[in-house]
PDB file of C-alpha atoms in Angstrom:
ATOM      1  CA  MET A   1       0.000   0.000   0.000  1.00 42.00           C
ATOM      2  CA  VAL A   2       1.551   3.315  -1.000  1.00 41.00           C
ATOM      3  CA  GLN A   3       0.658   6.973  -0.911  1.00 43.00           C
ATOM      4  CA  GLY A   4       0.629   9.262  -3.880  1.00 40.00           C
ATOM      5  CA  ASN A   5       4.344  10.022  -3.448  1.00 41.00           C
ATOM      6  CA  ASP A   6       5.197   6.277  -3.377  1.00 46.00           C
ATOM      7  CA  THR A   7       6.280   6.358   0.293  1.00 48.00           C
ATOM      8  CA  PRO A   8       4.914   3.478   2.369  1.00 55.00           C
ATOM      9  CA  THR A   9       1.866   4.258   4.456  1.00 63.00           C
ATOM     10  CA  SER A  10       3.015   3.998   8.069  1.00 70.00           C
ATOM     11  CA  GLU A  11      -0.047   4.955  10.099  1.00 84.00           C
ATOM     12  CA  PHE A  12      -3.624   6.200  10.172  1.00 89.00           C
ATOM     13  CA  LEU A  13      -5.335   8.585  12.555  1.00 91.00           C
ATOM     14  CA  LEU A  14      -8.498   7.407  14.329  1.00 91.00           C
ATOM     15  CA  LEU A  15     -10.530  10.558  15.002  1.00 88.00           C
ATOM     16  CA  GLY A  16     -12.843   8.730  17.407  1.00 86.00           C
ATOM     17  CA  LEU A  17     -16.352   9.778  18.372  1.00 86.00           C
ATOM     18  CA  SER A  18     -15.475  13.340  19.332  1.00 83.00           C
ATOM     19  CA  GLU A  19     -12.448  15.602  19.215  1.00 82.00           C
ATOM     20  CA  ALA A  20     -13.674  17.812  22.070  1.00 85.00           C
ATOM     21  CA  PRO A  21     -11.055  17.633  24.892  1.00 87.00           C
ATOM     22  CA  GLU A  22     -13.657  17.961  27.639  1.00 90.00           C
ATOM     23  CA  LEU A  23     -15.473  14.837  26.409  1.00 90.00           C
ATOM     24  CA  GLN A  24     -12.440  12.555  26.394  1.00 92.00           C
ATOM     25  CA  PRO A  25     -12.568  11.617  30.127  1.00 93.00           C
ATOM     26  CA  VAL A  26     -16.303  10.930  29.788  1.00 94.00           C
ATOM     27  CA  LEU A  27     -15.779   8.718  26.738  1.00 93.00           C
ATOM     28  CA  PHE A  28     -12.908   6.902  28.442  1.00 95.00           C
ATOM     29  CA  GLY A  29     -14.949   6.116  31.542  1.00 96.00           C
ATOM     30  CA  LEU A  30     -18.057   5.155  29.570  1.00 95.00           C
ATOM     31  CA  PHE A  31     -16.309   2.796  27.169  1.00 96.00           C
ATOM     32  CA  LEU A  32     -14.161   1.286  29.919  1.00 96.00           C
ATOM     33  CA  CYS A  33     -17.300   0.415  31.896  1.00 96.00           C
ATOM     34  CA  MET A  34     -19.019  -1.019  28.823  1.00 96.00           C
ATOM     35  CA  TYR A  35     -15.958  -3.073  27.909  1.00 97.00           C
ATOM     36  CA  LEU A  36     -15.572  -4.513  31.409  1.00 97.00           C
ATOM     37  CA  ASN A  37     -19.291  -5.341  31.557  1.00 95.00           C
ATOM     38  CA  THR A  38     -19.087  -7.025  28.154  1.00 96.00           C
ATOM     39  CA  VAL A  39     -16.075  -9.158  29.031  1.00 96.00           C
ATOM     40  CA  LEU A  40     -17.332 -10.074  32.503  1.00 94.00           C
ATOM     41  CA  GLY A  41     -20.908 -10.816  31.421  1.00 93.00           C
ATOM     42  CA  ASN A  42     -19.966 -12.971  28.440  1.00 95.00           C
ATOM     43  CA  LEU A  43     -17.182 -14.703  30.358  1.00 94.00           C
ATOM     44  CA  LEU A  44     -19.671 -15.659  33.079  1.00 91.00           C
ATOM     45  CA  ILE A  45     -21.965 -17.126  30.420  1.00 92.00           C
ATOM     46  CA  ILE A  46     -19.087 -19.252  29.055  1.00 94.00           C
ATOM     47  CA  LEU A  47     -18.047 -20.412  32.529  1.00 92.00           C
ATOM     48  CA  ALA A  48     -21.642 -21.175  33.530  1.00 90.00           C
ATOM     49  CA  VAL A  49     -22.222 -23.283  30.417  1.00 91.00           C
ATOM     50  CA  SER A  50     -18.922 -25.145  30.645  1.00 91.00           C
ATOM     51  CA  SER A  51     -19.202 -25.876  34.387  1.00 88.00           C
ATOM     52  CA  ASN A  52     -22.823 -27.096  34.428  1.00 86.00           C
ATOM     53  CA  SER A  53     -23.523 -30.457  32.801  1.00 85.00           C
ATOM     54  CA  HIS A  54     -27.228 -29.620  32.484  1.00 85.00           C
ATOM     55  CA  LEU A  55     -26.266 -26.830  30.061  1.00 87.00           C
ATOM     56  CA  HIS A  56     -24.280 -29.098  27.747  1.00 91.00           C
ATOM     57  CA  THR A  57     -26.929 -28.825  25.039  1.00 92.00           C
ATOM     58  CA  PRO A  58     -26.812 -27.438  21.486  1.00 94.00           C
ATOM     59  CA  MET A  59     -28.519 -24.166  22.450  1.00 92.00           C
ATOM     60  CA  TYR A  60     -26.004 -23.337  25.176  1.00 92.00           C
ATOM     61  CA  PHE A  61     -23.095 -24.592  23.099  1.00 95.00           C
ATOM     62  CA  PHE A  62     -24.022 -22.029  20.442  1.00 95.00           C
ATOM     63  CA  LEU A  63     -24.578 -19.388  23.136  1.00 93.00           C
ATOM     64  CA  SER A  64     -21.080 -19.892  24.574  1.00 95.00           C
ATOM     65  CA  ASN A  65     -19.605 -19.474  21.090  1.00 96.00           C
ATOM     66  CA  LEU A  66     -21.637 -16.274  20.632  1.00 95.00           C
ATOM     67  CA  SER A  67     -20.334 -14.977  23.966  1.00 95.00           C
ATOM     68  CA  LEU A  68     -16.760 -15.747  22.911  1.00 96.00           C
ATOM     69  CA  ALA A  69     -17.276 -13.867  19.626  1.00 96.00           C
ATOM     70  CA  ASP A  70     -18.747 -10.894  21.516  1.00 95.00           C
ATOM     71  CA  ILE A  71     -15.743 -10.720  23.838  1.00 96.00           C
ATOM     72  CA  CYS A  72     -13.385 -10.860  20.866  1.00 96.00           C
ATOM     73  CA  ILE A  73     -15.166  -8.237  18.746  1.00 95.00           C
ATOM     74  CA  THR A  74     -15.147  -5.664  21.552  1.00 96.00           C
ATOM     75  CA  SER A  75     -11.533  -6.515  22.422  1.00 96.00           C
ATOM     76  CA  THR A  76     -10.639  -5.750  18.810  1.00 96.00           C
ATOM     77  CA  THR A  77     -11.754  -2.114  18.997  1.00 95.00           C
ATOM     78  CA  ILE A  78     -12.283  -0.722  22.508  1.00 95.00           C
ATOM     79  CA  PRO A  79      -8.823  -1.270  24.084  1.00 95.00           C
ATOM     80  CA  LYS A  80      -7.129   0.636  21.245  1.00 94.00           C
ATOM     81  CA  MET A  81      -9.679   3.438  21.604  1.00 94.00           C
ATOM     82  CA  LEU A  82      -9.025   3.637  25.359  1.00 95.00           C
ATOM     83  CA  VAL A  83      -5.257   3.712  24.823  1.00 94.00           C
ATOM     84  CA  ASN A  84      -5.611   6.513  22.253  1.00 93.00           C
ATOM     85  CA  ILE A  85      -7.722   8.593  24.624  1.00 93.00           C
ATOM     86  CA  GLN A  86      -5.395   7.989  27.575  1.00 92.00           C
ATOM     87  CA  THR A  87      -2.219   8.809  25.635  1.00 91.00           C
ATOM     88  CA  GLN A  88      -3.887  11.566  23.565  1.00 89.00           C
ATOM     89  CA  ASN A  89      -2.430   9.912  20.495  1.00 90.00           C
ATOM     90  CA  LYS A  90      -4.865   9.010  17.710  1.00 90.00           C
ATOM     91  CA  ALA A  91      -2.376   7.110  15.574  1.00 91.00           C
ATOM     92  CA  ILE A  92      -2.663   3.443  14.668  1.00 91.00           C
ATOM     93  CA  THR A  93      -0.029   1.699  12.584  1.00 89.00           C
ATOM     94  CA  TYR A  94      -0.794   0.446   9.111  1.00 88.00           C
ATOM     95  CA  ALA A  95      -0.336  -3.165  10.203  1.00 90.00           C
ATOM     96  CA  GLY A  96      -2.452  -2.529  13.300  1.00 92.00           C
ATOM     97  CA  CYS A  97      -5.226  -1.002  11.220  1.00 92.00           C
ATOM     98  CA  ILE A  98      -5.366  -3.915   8.797  1.00 93.00           C
ATOM     99  CA  THR A  99      -5.273  -6.384  11.683  1.00 95.00           C
ATOM    100  CA  GLN A 100      -8.056  -4.572  13.519  1.00 96.00           C
ATOM    101  CA  MET A 101     -10.203  -4.463  10.395  1.00 94.00           C
ATOM    102  CA  PHE A 102      -9.612  -8.189   9.766  1.00 96.00           C
ATOM    103  CA  PHE A 103     -10.688  -9.273  13.243  1.00 96.00           C
ATOM    104  CA  PHE A 104     -13.655  -6.899  13.411  1.00 95.00           C
ATOM    105  CA  ILE A 105     -15.052  -8.297  10.163  1.00 94.00           C
ATOM    106  CA  PHE A 106     -14.208 -11.838  11.263  1.00 96.00           C
ATOM    107  CA  PHE A 107     -16.017 -11.749  14.594  1.00 96.00           C
ATOM    108  CA  GLY A 108     -18.876  -9.651  13.223  1.00 92.00           C
ATOM    109  CA  VAL A 109     -19.628 -12.254  10.550  1.00 93.00           C
ATOM    110  CA  VAL A 110     -19.276 -15.042  13.127  1.00 96.00           C
ATOM    111  CA  ASP A 111     -22.017 -13.305  15.121  1.00 94.00           C
ATOM    112  CA  THR A 112     -24.416 -13.331  12.172  1.00 93.00           C
ATOM    113  CA  PHE A 113     -23.770 -17.014  11.436  1.00 95.00           C
ATOM    114  CA  LEU A 114     -24.165 -18.065  15.066  1.00 95.00           C
ATOM    115  CA  LEU A 115     -27.451 -16.176  15.395  1.00 94.00           C
ATOM    116  CA  THR A 116     -28.679 -18.044  12.308  1.00 95.00           C
ATOM    117  CA  VAL A 117     -27.536 -21.405  13.674  1.00 96.00           C
ATOM    118  CA  MET A 118     -29.297 -20.638  16.972  1.00 95.00           C
ATOM    119  CA  ALA A 119     -32.499 -19.810  15.069  1.00 94.00           C
ATOM    120  CA  TYR A 120     -32.267 -23.187  13.310  1.00 96.00           C
ATOM    121  CA  ASP A 121     -31.761 -24.868  16.674  1.00 95.00           C
ATOM    122  CA  ARG A 122     -34.948 -23.237  18.039  1.00 93.00           C
ATOM    123  CA  TYR A 123     -36.798 -24.217  14.855  1.00 94.00           C
ATOM    124  CA  VAL A 124     -35.878 -27.878  15.277  1.00 95.00           C
ATOM    125  CA  ALA A 125     -36.663 -27.809  19.017  1.00 93.00           C
ATOM    126  CA  ILE A 126     -40.173 -26.375  18.526  1.00 92.00           C
ATOM    127  CA  CYS A 127     -41.196 -27.759  15.151  1.00 92.00           C
ATOM    128  CA  HIS A 128     -39.582 -31.224  15.431  1.00 92.00           C
ATOM    129  CA  PRO A 129     -39.264 -31.868  19.192  1.00 90.00           C
ATOM    130  CA  LEU A 130     -39.362 -35.673  18.886  1.00 92.00           C
ATOM    131  CA  HIS A 131     -36.398 -35.694  16.508  1.00 94.00           C
ATOM    132  CA  TYR A 132     -34.459 -32.856  18.175  1.00 94.00           C
ATOM    133  CA  LYS A 133     -31.687 -34.983  19.705  1.00 93.00           C
ATOM    134  CA  ILE A 134     -31.275 -36.934  16.479  1.00 95.00           C
ATOM    135  CA  ILE A 135     -31.091 -33.860  14.239  1.00 95.00           C
ATOM    136  CA  MET A 136     -29.077 -31.611  16.567  1.00 96.00           C
ATOM    137  CA  ASN A 137     -26.455 -34.233  17.361  1.00 96.00           C
ATOM    138  CA  PRO A 138     -22.974 -33.222  18.616  1.00 95.00           C
ATOM    139  CA  TRP A 139     -21.406 -33.860  15.202  1.00 96.00           C
ATOM    140  CA  LEU A 140     -23.802 -31.479  13.409  1.00 96.00           C
ATOM    141  CA  CYS A 141     -23.505 -28.816  16.118  1.00 96.00           C
ATOM    142  CA  GLY A 142     -19.720 -28.909  15.931  1.00 96.00           C
ATOM    143  CA  LEU A 143     -19.824 -28.797  12.130  1.00 97.00           C
ATOM    144  CA  LEU A 144     -22.174 -25.780  12.093  1.00 97.00           C
ATOM    145  CA  VAL A 145     -19.924 -23.836  14.456  1.00 97.00           C
ATOM    146  CA  LEU A 146     -16.757 -24.853  12.602  1.00 97.00           C
ATOM    147  CA  VAL A 147     -18.208 -23.786   9.240  1.00 96.00           C
ATOM    148  CA  SER A 148     -19.275 -20.459  10.778  1.00 96.00           C
ATOM    149  CA  TRP A 149     -15.774 -19.680  12.038  1.00 97.00           C
ATOM    150  CA  ILE A 150     -13.982 -20.884   8.889  1.00 96.00           C
ATOM    151  CA  THR A 151     -16.295 -19.048   6.467  1.00 94.00           C
ATOM    152  CA  SER A 152     -15.972 -15.852   8.500  1.00 95.00           C
ATOM    153  CA  SER A 153     -12.183 -16.065   8.506  1.00 96.00           C
ATOM    154  CA  LEU A 154     -12.038 -16.636   4.743  1.00 94.00           C
ATOM    155  CA  TYR A 155     -14.317 -13.659   4.035  1.00 93.00           C
ATOM    156  CA  SER A 156     -12.351 -11.434   6.415  1.00 95.00           C
ATOM    157  CA  LEU A 157      -9.088 -12.533   4.806  1.00 95.00           C
ATOM    158  CA  LEU A 158     -10.488 -11.747   1.341  1.00 93.00           C
ATOM    159  CA  GLN A 159     -11.511  -8.221   2.333  1.00 93.00           C
ATOM    160  CA  SER A 160      -8.195  -7.563   4.072  1.00 93.00           C
ATOM    161  CA  LEU A 161      -6.168  -8.724   1.064  1.00 93.00           C
ATOM    162  CA  MET A 162      -8.216  -6.495  -1.223  1.00 92.00           C
ATOM    163  CA  VAL A 163      -7.577  -3.472   1.016  1.00 92.00           C
ATOM    164  CA  LEU A 164      -3.864  -4.268   0.873  1.00 90.00           C
ATOM    165  CA  GLN A 165      -3.985  -3.613  -2.890  1.00 89.00           C
ATOM    166  CA  LEU A 166      -5.246  -0.054  -2.407  1.00 87.00           C
ATOM    167  CA  SER A 167      -3.118   3.092  -2.398  1.00 83.00           C
ATOM    168  CA  PHE A 168      -3.869   6.178  -0.336  1.00 78.00           C
ATOM    169  CA  CYS A 169      -3.591   9.938  -0.505  1.00 72.00           C
ATOM    170  CA  ALA A 170      -1.891  12.012   2.164  1.00 64.00           C
ATOM    171  CA  ASP A 171      -5.122  12.398   4.137  1.00 60.00           C
ATOM    172  CA  LEU A 172      -5.156   9.323   6.342  1.00 82.00           C
ATOM    173  CA  GLU A 173      -7.704  10.433   8.951  1.00 86.00           C
ATOM    174  CA  ILE A 174     -10.400   7.848   9.689  1.00 87.00           C
ATOM    175  CA  PRO A 175     -13.543   9.512  11.136  1.00 86.00           C
ATOM    176  CA  HIS A 176     -14.245   6.479  13.318  1.00 87.00           C
ATOM    177  CA  PHE A 177     -13.026   4.882  16.552  1.00 90.00           C
ATOM    178  CA  PHE A 178     -11.715   1.815  14.710  1.00 92.00           C
ATOM    179  CA  CYS A 179     -10.516   0.843  11.214  1.00 91.00           C
ATOM    180  CA  GLU A 180     -13.811   0.146   9.493  1.00 87.00           C
ATOM    181  CA  LEU A 181     -13.821  -1.388   5.997  1.00 86.00           C
ATOM    182  CA  ASN A 182     -16.017   1.223   4.318  1.00 83.00           C
ATOM    183  CA  GLN A 183     -14.044   4.114   5.805  1.00 83.00           C
ATOM    184  CA  MET A 184     -10.783   2.574   4.606  1.00 85.00           C
ATOM    185  CA  SER A 185     -12.205   2.222   1.106  1.00 83.00           C
ATOM    186  CA  GLN A 186     -13.291   5.861   1.056  1.00 82.00           C
ATOM    187  CA  LEU A 187      -9.766   7.005   1.956  1.00 83.00           C
ATOM    188  CA  ALA A 188      -8.176   5.188  -0.978  1.00 83.00           C
ATOM    189  CA  SER A 189      -6.840   7.179  -3.915  1.00 79.00           C
ATOM    190  CA  SER A 190      -6.834   4.178  -6.243  1.00 81.00           C
ATOM    191  CA  ASP A 191      -9.852   2.630  -7.942  1.00 82.00           C
ATOM    192  CA  THR A 192     -12.105   0.880  -5.408  1.00 83.00           C
ATOM    193  CA  PHE A 193     -14.755  -0.396  -7.831  1.00 85.00           C
ATOM    194  CA  LEU A 194     -13.820  -4.060  -7.362  1.00 88.00           C
ATOM    195  CA  ASN A 195     -13.550  -3.627  -3.591  1.00 86.00           C
ATOM    196  CA  ASP A 196     -16.964  -1.974  -3.435  1.00 84.00           C
ATOM    197  CA  MET A 197     -18.594  -4.629  -5.589  1.00 89.00           C
ATOM    198  CA  VAL A 198     -17.175  -7.449  -3.477  1.00 86.00           C
ATOM    199  CA  MET A 199     -18.128  -5.650  -0.278  1.00 82.00           C
ATOM    200  CA  TYR A 200     -21.753  -5.017  -1.348  1.00 82.00           C
ATOM    201  CA  LEU A 201     -22.169  -8.487  -2.830  1.00 86.00           C
ATOM    202  CA  ALA A 202     -20.725 -10.172   0.239  1.00 82.00           C
ATOM    203  CA  THR A 203     -22.802  -7.982   2.548  1.00 77.00           C
ATOM    204  CA  GLY A 204     -25.917  -9.053   0.700  1.00 80.00           C
ATOM    205  CA  LEU A 205     -24.972 -12.718   0.964  1.00 84.00           C
ATOM    206  CA  LEU A 206     -23.523 -12.758   4.490  1.00 80.00           C
ATOM    207  CA  ALA A 207     -26.131 -10.442   6.007  1.00 77.00           C
ATOM    208  CA  GLY A 208     -29.203 -11.021   3.868  1.00 84.00           C
ATOM    209  CA  GLY A 209     -28.710 -14.785   3.688  1.00 89.00           C
ATOM    210  CA  PRO A 210     -28.559 -15.382   7.455  1.00 91.00           C
ATOM    211  CA  LEU A 211     -31.364 -12.893   8.052  1.00 89.00           C
ATOM    212  CA  SER A 212     -33.541 -14.749   5.539  1.00 92.00           C
ATOM    213  CA  GLY A 213     -32.747 -18.001   7.325  1.00 93.00           C
ATOM    214  CA  ILE A 214     -33.695 -16.480  10.677  1.00 93.00           C
ATOM    215  CA  LEU A 215     -36.967 -15.064   9.322  1.00 93.00           C
ATOM    216  CA  TYR A 216     -37.840 -18.398   7.699  1.00 94.00           C
ATOM    217  CA  SER A 217     -37.095 -20.287  10.929  1.00 94.00           C
ATOM    218  CA  TYR A 218     -39.257 -17.964  12.981  1.00 93.00           C
ATOM    219  CA  SER A 219     -42.091 -18.049  10.470  1.00 94.00           C
ATOM    220  CA  LYS A 220     -42.185 -21.839  10.959  1.00 93.00           C
ATOM    221  CA  ILE A 221     -41.858 -21.411  14.726  1.00 93.00           C
ATOM    222  CA  VAL A 222     -44.783 -18.980  14.873  1.00 92.00           C
ATOM    223  CA  THR A 223     -46.895 -21.357  12.785  1.00 92.00           C
ATOM    224  CA  SER A 224     -46.100 -24.247  15.126  1.00 91.00           C
ATOM    225  CA  ILE A 225     -46.795 -22.195  18.246  1.00 90.00           C
ATOM    226  CA  CYS A 226     -50.150 -21.037  16.887  1.00 89.00           C
ATOM    227  CA  ALA A 227     -51.108 -24.677  16.323  1.00 87.00           C
ATOM    228  CA  ILE A 228     -50.650 -25.463  20.044  1.00 84.00           C
ATOM    229  CA  SER A 229     -54.047 -25.630  21.719  1.00 83.00           C
ATOM    230  CA  SER A 230     -53.225 -24.628  25.308  1.00 83.00           C
ATOM    231  CA  ALA A 231     -52.134 -21.131  26.283  1.00 82.00           C
ATOM    232  CA  GLN A 232     -49.573 -22.578  28.702  1.00 85.00           C
ATOM    233  CA  GLY A 233     -48.066 -24.675  25.925  1.00 82.00           C
ATOM    234  CA  LYS A 234     -47.815 -21.620  23.676  1.00 83.00           C
ATOM    235  CA  TYR A 235     -46.113 -19.604  26.401  1.00 83.00           C
ATOM    236  CA  LYS A 236     -43.651 -22.385  27.181  1.00 82.00           C
ATOM    237  CA  ALA A 237     -42.762 -22.812  23.500  1.00 80.00           C
ATOM    238  CA  PHE A 238     -42.323 -19.081  22.964  1.00 83.00           C
ATOM    239  CA  SER A 239     -40.233 -18.661  26.119  1.00 82.00           C
ATOM    240  CA  THR A 240     -37.605 -21.056  24.739  1.00 81.00           C
ATOM    241  CA  CYS A 241     -36.798 -18.667  21.886  1.00 85.00           C
ATOM    242  CA  ALA A 242     -37.656 -15.272  23.458  1.00 84.00           C
ATOM    243  CA  SER A 243     -34.058 -14.503  24.481  1.00 85.00           C
ATOM    244  CA  HIS A 244     -32.661 -15.370  21.061  1.00 87.00           C
ATOM    245  CA  LEU A 245     -35.365 -13.343  19.326  1.00 88.00           C
ATOM    246  CA  SER A 246     -34.501 -10.354  21.533  1.00 86.00           C
ATOM    247  CA  VAL A 247     -30.800 -10.622  20.661  1.00 88.00           C
ATOM    248  CA  VAL A 248     -31.564 -10.965  16.926  1.00 89.00           C
ATOM    249  CA  SER A 249     -33.856  -7.933  17.026  1.00 86.00           C
ATOM    250  CA  LEU A 250     -31.228  -5.894  18.855  1.00 84.00           C
ATOM    251  CA  PHE A 251     -28.385  -6.930  16.528  1.00 85.00           C
ATOM    252  CA  TYR A 252     -30.182  -6.477  13.207  1.00 83.00           C
ATOM    253  CA  GLY A 253     -32.216  -3.496  14.412  1.00 80.00           C
ATOM    254  CA  THR A 254     -29.126  -1.512  15.380  1.00 75.00           C
ATOM    255  CA  SER A 255     -27.189  -2.619  12.279  1.00 75.00           C
ATOM    256  CA  LEU A 256     -30.043  -1.559  10.002  1.00 71.00           C
ATOM    257  CA  GLY A 257     -30.357   1.699  11.915  1.00 66.00           C
ATOM    258  CA  VAL A 258     -26.680   2.462  11.355  1.00 67.00           C
ATOM    259  CA  TYR A 259     -26.979   1.684   7.644  1.00 63.00           C
ATOM    260  CA  LEU A 260     -30.054   3.877   7.174  1.00 62.00           C
ATOM    261  CA  SER A 261     -28.622   6.754   9.207  1.00 60.00           C
ATOM    262  CA  SER A 262     -25.326   6.744   7.298  1.00 57.00           C
ATOM    263  CA  ALA A 263     -27.161   6.515   3.974  1.00 54.00           C
ATOM    264  CA  SER A 264     -29.455   9.440   4.796  1.00 56.00           C
ATOM    265  CA  THR A 265     -27.011  11.803   6.514  1.00 54.00           C
ATOM    266  CA  HIS A 266     -23.736  10.933   4.698  1.00 56.00           C
ATOM    267  CA  ASN A 267     -22.053  12.058   7.948  1.00 61.00           C
ATOM    268  CA  SER A 268     -19.121   9.832   8.900  1.00 65.00           C
ATOM    269  CA  GLN A 269     -19.074  11.084  12.492  1.00 66.00           C
ATOM    270  CA  SER A 270     -22.774  10.323  12.959  1.00 66.00           C
ATOM    271  CA  SER A 271     -22.266   6.893  11.434  1.00 72.00           C
ATOM    272  CA  ALA A 272     -19.389   6.197  13.842  1.00 75.00           C
ATOM    273  CA  THR A 273     -21.540   7.187  16.810  1.00 75.00           C
ATOM    274  CA  ALA A 274     -24.430   5.035  15.599  1.00 74.00           C
ATOM    275  CA  SER A 275     -22.154   2.027  15.045  1.00 81.00           C
ATOM    276  CA  VAL A 276     -21.476   1.958  18.786  1.00 86.00           C
ATOM    277  CA  MET A 277     -24.920   0.362  19.137  1.00 82.00           C
ATOM    278  CA  TYR A 278     -24.146  -2.872  17.276  1.00 82.00           C
ATOM    279  CA  SER A 279     -20.385  -3.045  17.885  1.00 88.00           C
ATOM    280  CA  VAL A 280     -20.352  -2.217  21.615  1.00 91.00           C
ATOM    281  CA  VAL A 281     -23.820  -2.007  23.170  1.00 89.00           C
ATOM    282  CA  THR A 282     -25.239  -5.210  21.642  1.00 89.00           C
ATOM    283  CA  PRO A 283     -22.367  -7.487  22.828  1.00 92.00           C
ATOM    284  CA  MET A 284     -22.696  -5.912  26.284  1.00 93.00           C
ATOM    285  CA  LEU A 285     -26.454  -6.539  26.522  1.00 90.00           C
ATOM    286  CA  ASN A 286     -26.478 -10.098  25.148  1.00 88.00           C
ATOM    287  CA  PRO A 287     -25.470 -11.831  28.428  1.00 87.00           C
ATOM    288  CA  PHE A 288     -28.008  -9.771  30.381  1.00 87.00           C
ATOM    289  CA  ILE A 289     -30.772 -10.738  27.969  1.00 87.00           C
ATOM    290  CA  TYR A 290     -29.967 -14.433  28.218  1.00 84.00           C
ATOM    291  CA  SER A 291     -29.400 -14.479  31.983  1.00 79.00           C
ATOM    292  CA  LEU A 292     -32.473 -12.437  32.916  1.00 71.00           C
ATOM    293  CA  ARG A 293     -34.871 -14.497  30.788  1.00 68.00           C
ATOM    294  CA  ASN A 294     -33.401 -17.954  31.344  1.00 76.00           C
ATOM    295  CA  ARG A 295     -33.832 -19.898  34.585  1.00 78.00           C
ATOM    296  CA  ASP A 296     -31.125 -22.419  33.709  1.00 78.00           C
ATOM    297  CA  ILE A 297     -28.541 -19.707  33.111  1.00 82.00           C
ATOM    298  CA  LYS A 298     -29.544 -17.821  36.258  1.00 79.00           C
ATOM    299  CA  GLY A 299     -29.269 -20.997  38.327  1.00 80.00           C
ATOM    300  CA  ALA A 300     -25.869 -21.855  36.847  1.00 78.00           C
ATOM    301  CA  LEU A 301     -24.613 -18.311  37.469  1.00 79.00           C
ATOM    302  CA  ARG A 302     -25.764 -18.432  41.103  1.00 80.00           C
ATOM    303  CA  ARG A 303     -23.915 -21.703  41.646  1.00 80.00           C
ATOM    304  CA  LEU A 304     -20.850 -20.364  39.844  1.00 75.00           C
ATOM    305  CA  VAL A 305     -20.755 -17.191  41.958  1.00 72.00           C
ATOM    306  CA  GLY A 306     -21.386 -19.237  45.082  1.00 68.00           C
ATOM    307  CA  VAL A 307     -18.449 -21.539  44.381  1.00 59.00           C
ATOM    308  CA  ALA A 308     -16.197 -18.555  43.613  1.00 55.00           C
ATOM    309  CA  ALA A 309     -17.161 -16.943  46.931  1.00 48.00           C
ATOM    310  CA  LEU A 310     -16.107 -20.015  48.964  1.00 42.00           C
TER     311      LEU A 310
END
């Protein structure tokens, strides 16, 4: 990657969410609290699932993988932002920027795949309860998770390699708190037509495809629930997928909101602020949603905290 004068690009500047000096301590404290809550909450979910044999089921296996991805995606962006605020240095190296972009795309796509796999799991559990253990066997569950991680890594690698082919002008300021793919593409001085086409095509496939799968699964789930005669049976069936439906709504709702806001305002700073919702807030809220609405998780967390207190 080279600039217009053929000197190697050494670093970028992450402008963050605000350049106002008086807001920097507030942003530091706010994002530090959100990061610690995200790591602690998702780590507790992983420990609760792994330490309780009653939670060794496909649903909680997928949930622990989702929690791991949420920890990783926030660890990709927030620590660097906190360091930049603390040191009052907005620079990030070229290698660091590419690495950050790679892992953010990687774990973000993993999230979408895992949410789809979890929707399929709920579909099988509600629509085919008698065959659930046969269909959702350990081999299939492991394969679904493995394919999710491998596909995400290949897509992230493709996008990163394509960015490596771009050249840049002297203006290397990124109006964001992390190296985001679209912002990197906009900074390039070389032709980005191929990059844009791949990005939009892949976004349609890797976002629209899983979303279609989730909507199809829930359409079948709703049909099955409506066919249940008793109100108690309907409530019990719906309660098994309420947490996942809440997480899906939060993830896709905030992502769509960011897309629509950036498309309507064309303001990079506003888009960066809005992206906090799906890149920071959603991973932080996921463990709370699952623990507050799930008796098994709450019981496992109580036992886990009790053992740690001894």
